[in-house]
Amino acid sequence: EISFLVEPEEIIFGDLAPGQSASQNVTITNTGAVDLYLEGIVSGGDIFQDNLTLNDTAWENWGANTAASNQKETAVQLNIPGNYSVYGEQTGNLTFWGITE
């Protein structure tokens, strides 16, 4: 059975200006009895879909193996392009999913 936990459940990058970035670590704990291959998918605002990285890798290309009963720390970073001109609060979703290896 696949079972894993992601902490924290919410990431708040705070106020960022064009050219700035912010990062927060999440811990993914494989609470199941099988080894997992993890991937992430981003939805919501374009700023997140186009500029979010996981361990310095574009989220679309990120993947990680996590053995049963182990955990993996992952840096989630948002990089605001210098020419970004949309202001105000932006929201997005990062969903992790796992498959058995």
Short mmCIF file of C-alpha atoms in Angstrom, two decimals:
data_model
loop_
_atom_site.label_atom_id
_atom_site.label_comp_id
_atom_site.label_asym_id
_atom_site.label_seq_id
_atom_site.Cartn_x
_atom_site.Cartn_y
_atom_site.Cartn_z
CA GLU A 1 0.00 0.00 0.00
CA ILE A 2 1.25 3.48 -0.90
CA SER A 3 1.22 5.93 1.97
CA PHE A 4 3.25 9.10 2.52
CA LEU A 5 3.08 12.33 4.48
CA VAL A 6 4.22 15.82 3.40
CA GLU A 7 5.12 18.41 6.03
CA PRO A 8 4.44 21.26 6.20
CA GLU A 9 1.11 21.07 4.41
CA GLU A 10 1.26 24.73 3.35
CA ILE A 11 4.08 26.86 1.95
CA ILE A 12 3.94 30.64 2.14
CA PHE A 13 6.69 32.39 0.18
CA GLY A 14 5.78 35.85 1.49
CA ASP A 15 6.15 39.12 -0.39
CA LEU A 16 8.51 38.80 -3.36
CA ALA A 17 9.50 41.46 -5.87
CA PRO A 18 10.65 40.81 -9.44
CA GLY A 19 14.11 39.21 -9.38
CA GLN A 20 13.67 37.74 -5.91
CA SER A 21 13.24 34.15 -4.81
CA ALA A 22 12.21 32.25 -1.70
CA SER A 23 12.66 28.66 -0.66
CA GLN A 24 11.18 26.36 1.94
CA ASN A 25 11.99 22.75 2.69
CA VAL A 26 9.31 20.10 2.85
CA THR A 27 9.80 16.64 4.29
CA ILE A 28 8.18 13.74 2.50
CA THR A 29 7.92 10.68 4.74
CA ASN A 30 7.16 7.30 3.18
CA THR A 31 4.88 5.81 5.83
CA GLY A 32 4.09 2.74 3.74
CA ALA A 33 5.76 -0.64 3.46
CA VAL A 34 6.90 -0.27 -0.19
CA ASP A 35 9.57 1.84 -1.88
CA LEU A 36 8.16 4.83 -3.77
CA TYR A 37 9.05 6.95 -6.76
CA LEU A 38 7.72 10.46 -6.14
CA GLU A 39 6.83 13.23 -8.57
CA GLY A 40 5.17 16.60 -8.18
CA ILE A 41 2.62 18.51 -10.18
CA VAL A 42 1.93 22.25 -9.97
CA SER A 43 -1.38 23.92 -10.73
CA GLY A 44 -2.76 27.40 -10.20
CA GLY A 45 -1.15 30.67 -11.16
CA ASP A 46 1.30 30.82 -14.05
CA ILE A 47 3.99 32.22 -11.75
CA PHE A 48 4.06 28.87 -9.96
CA GLN A 49 3.68 26.68 -13.04
CA ASP A 50 6.50 28.50 -14.84
CA ASN A 51 8.93 29.26 -11.99
CA LEU A 52 8.67 26.68 -9.19
CA THR A 53 11.59 24.31 -8.69
CA LEU A 54 12.11 21.25 -6.51
CA ASN A 55 15.73 20.74 -5.42
CA ASP A 56 16.84 23.22 -8.12
CA THR A 57 15.05 21.22 -10.83
CA ALA A 58 11.99 22.36 -12.78
CA TRP A 59 9.05 20.64 -11.09
CA GLU A 60 8.14 18.90 -14.37
CA ASN A 61 11.52 17.12 -14.36
CA TRP A 62 11.81 16.34 -10.64
CA GLY A 63 11.51 12.84 -9.28
CA ALA A 64 12.82 11.10 -6.19
CA ASN A 65 13.06 7.59 -4.81
CA THR A 66 12.11 7.11 -1.19
CA ALA A 67 12.52 3.77 0.53
CA ALA A 68 9.80 2.36 2.78
CA SER A 69 9.77 3.99 6.23
CA ASN A 70 12.26 6.67 5.14
CA GLN A 71 11.97 10.35 4.42
CA LYS A 72 13.26 12.82 1.85
CA GLU A 73 13.78 16.53 2.34
CA THR A 74 12.97 18.61 -0.73
CA ALA A 75 13.64 22.31 -1.30
CA VAL A 76 10.66 24.06 -2.89
CA GLN A 77 11.76 27.34 -4.47
CA LEU A 78 9.87 30.09 -6.24
CA ASN A 79 11.94 32.35 -8.52
CA ILE A 80 10.26 35.58 -9.62
CA PRO A 81 11.60 36.69 -13.03
CA GLY A 82 13.08 40.19 -13.16
CA ASN A 83 10.57 41.23 -15.80
CA TYR A 84 7.50 39.90 -13.94
CA SER A 85 4.83 42.60 -13.93
CA VAL A 86 1.80 41.02 -12.23
CA TYR A 87 1.29 42.23 -8.68
CA GLY A 88 -0.91 41.04 -5.85
CA GLU A 89 -1.46 37.77 -4.08
CA GLN A 90 -0.94 34.65 -6.19
CA THR A 91 -1.91 31.10 -5.26
CA GLY A 92 -0.89 27.72 -6.57
CA ASN A 93 -0.96 24.07 -5.62
CA LEU A 94 1.89 21.60 -5.43
CA THR A 95 0.71 18.00 -5.31
CA PHE A 96 3.08 15.11 -4.70
CA TRP A 97 2.17 11.64 -5.92
CA GLY A 98 3.93 8.34 -5.65
CA ILE A 99 4.09 5.04 -7.45
CA THR A 100 5.72 1.80 -6.40
CA GLU A 101 9.14 1.20 -7.84
#
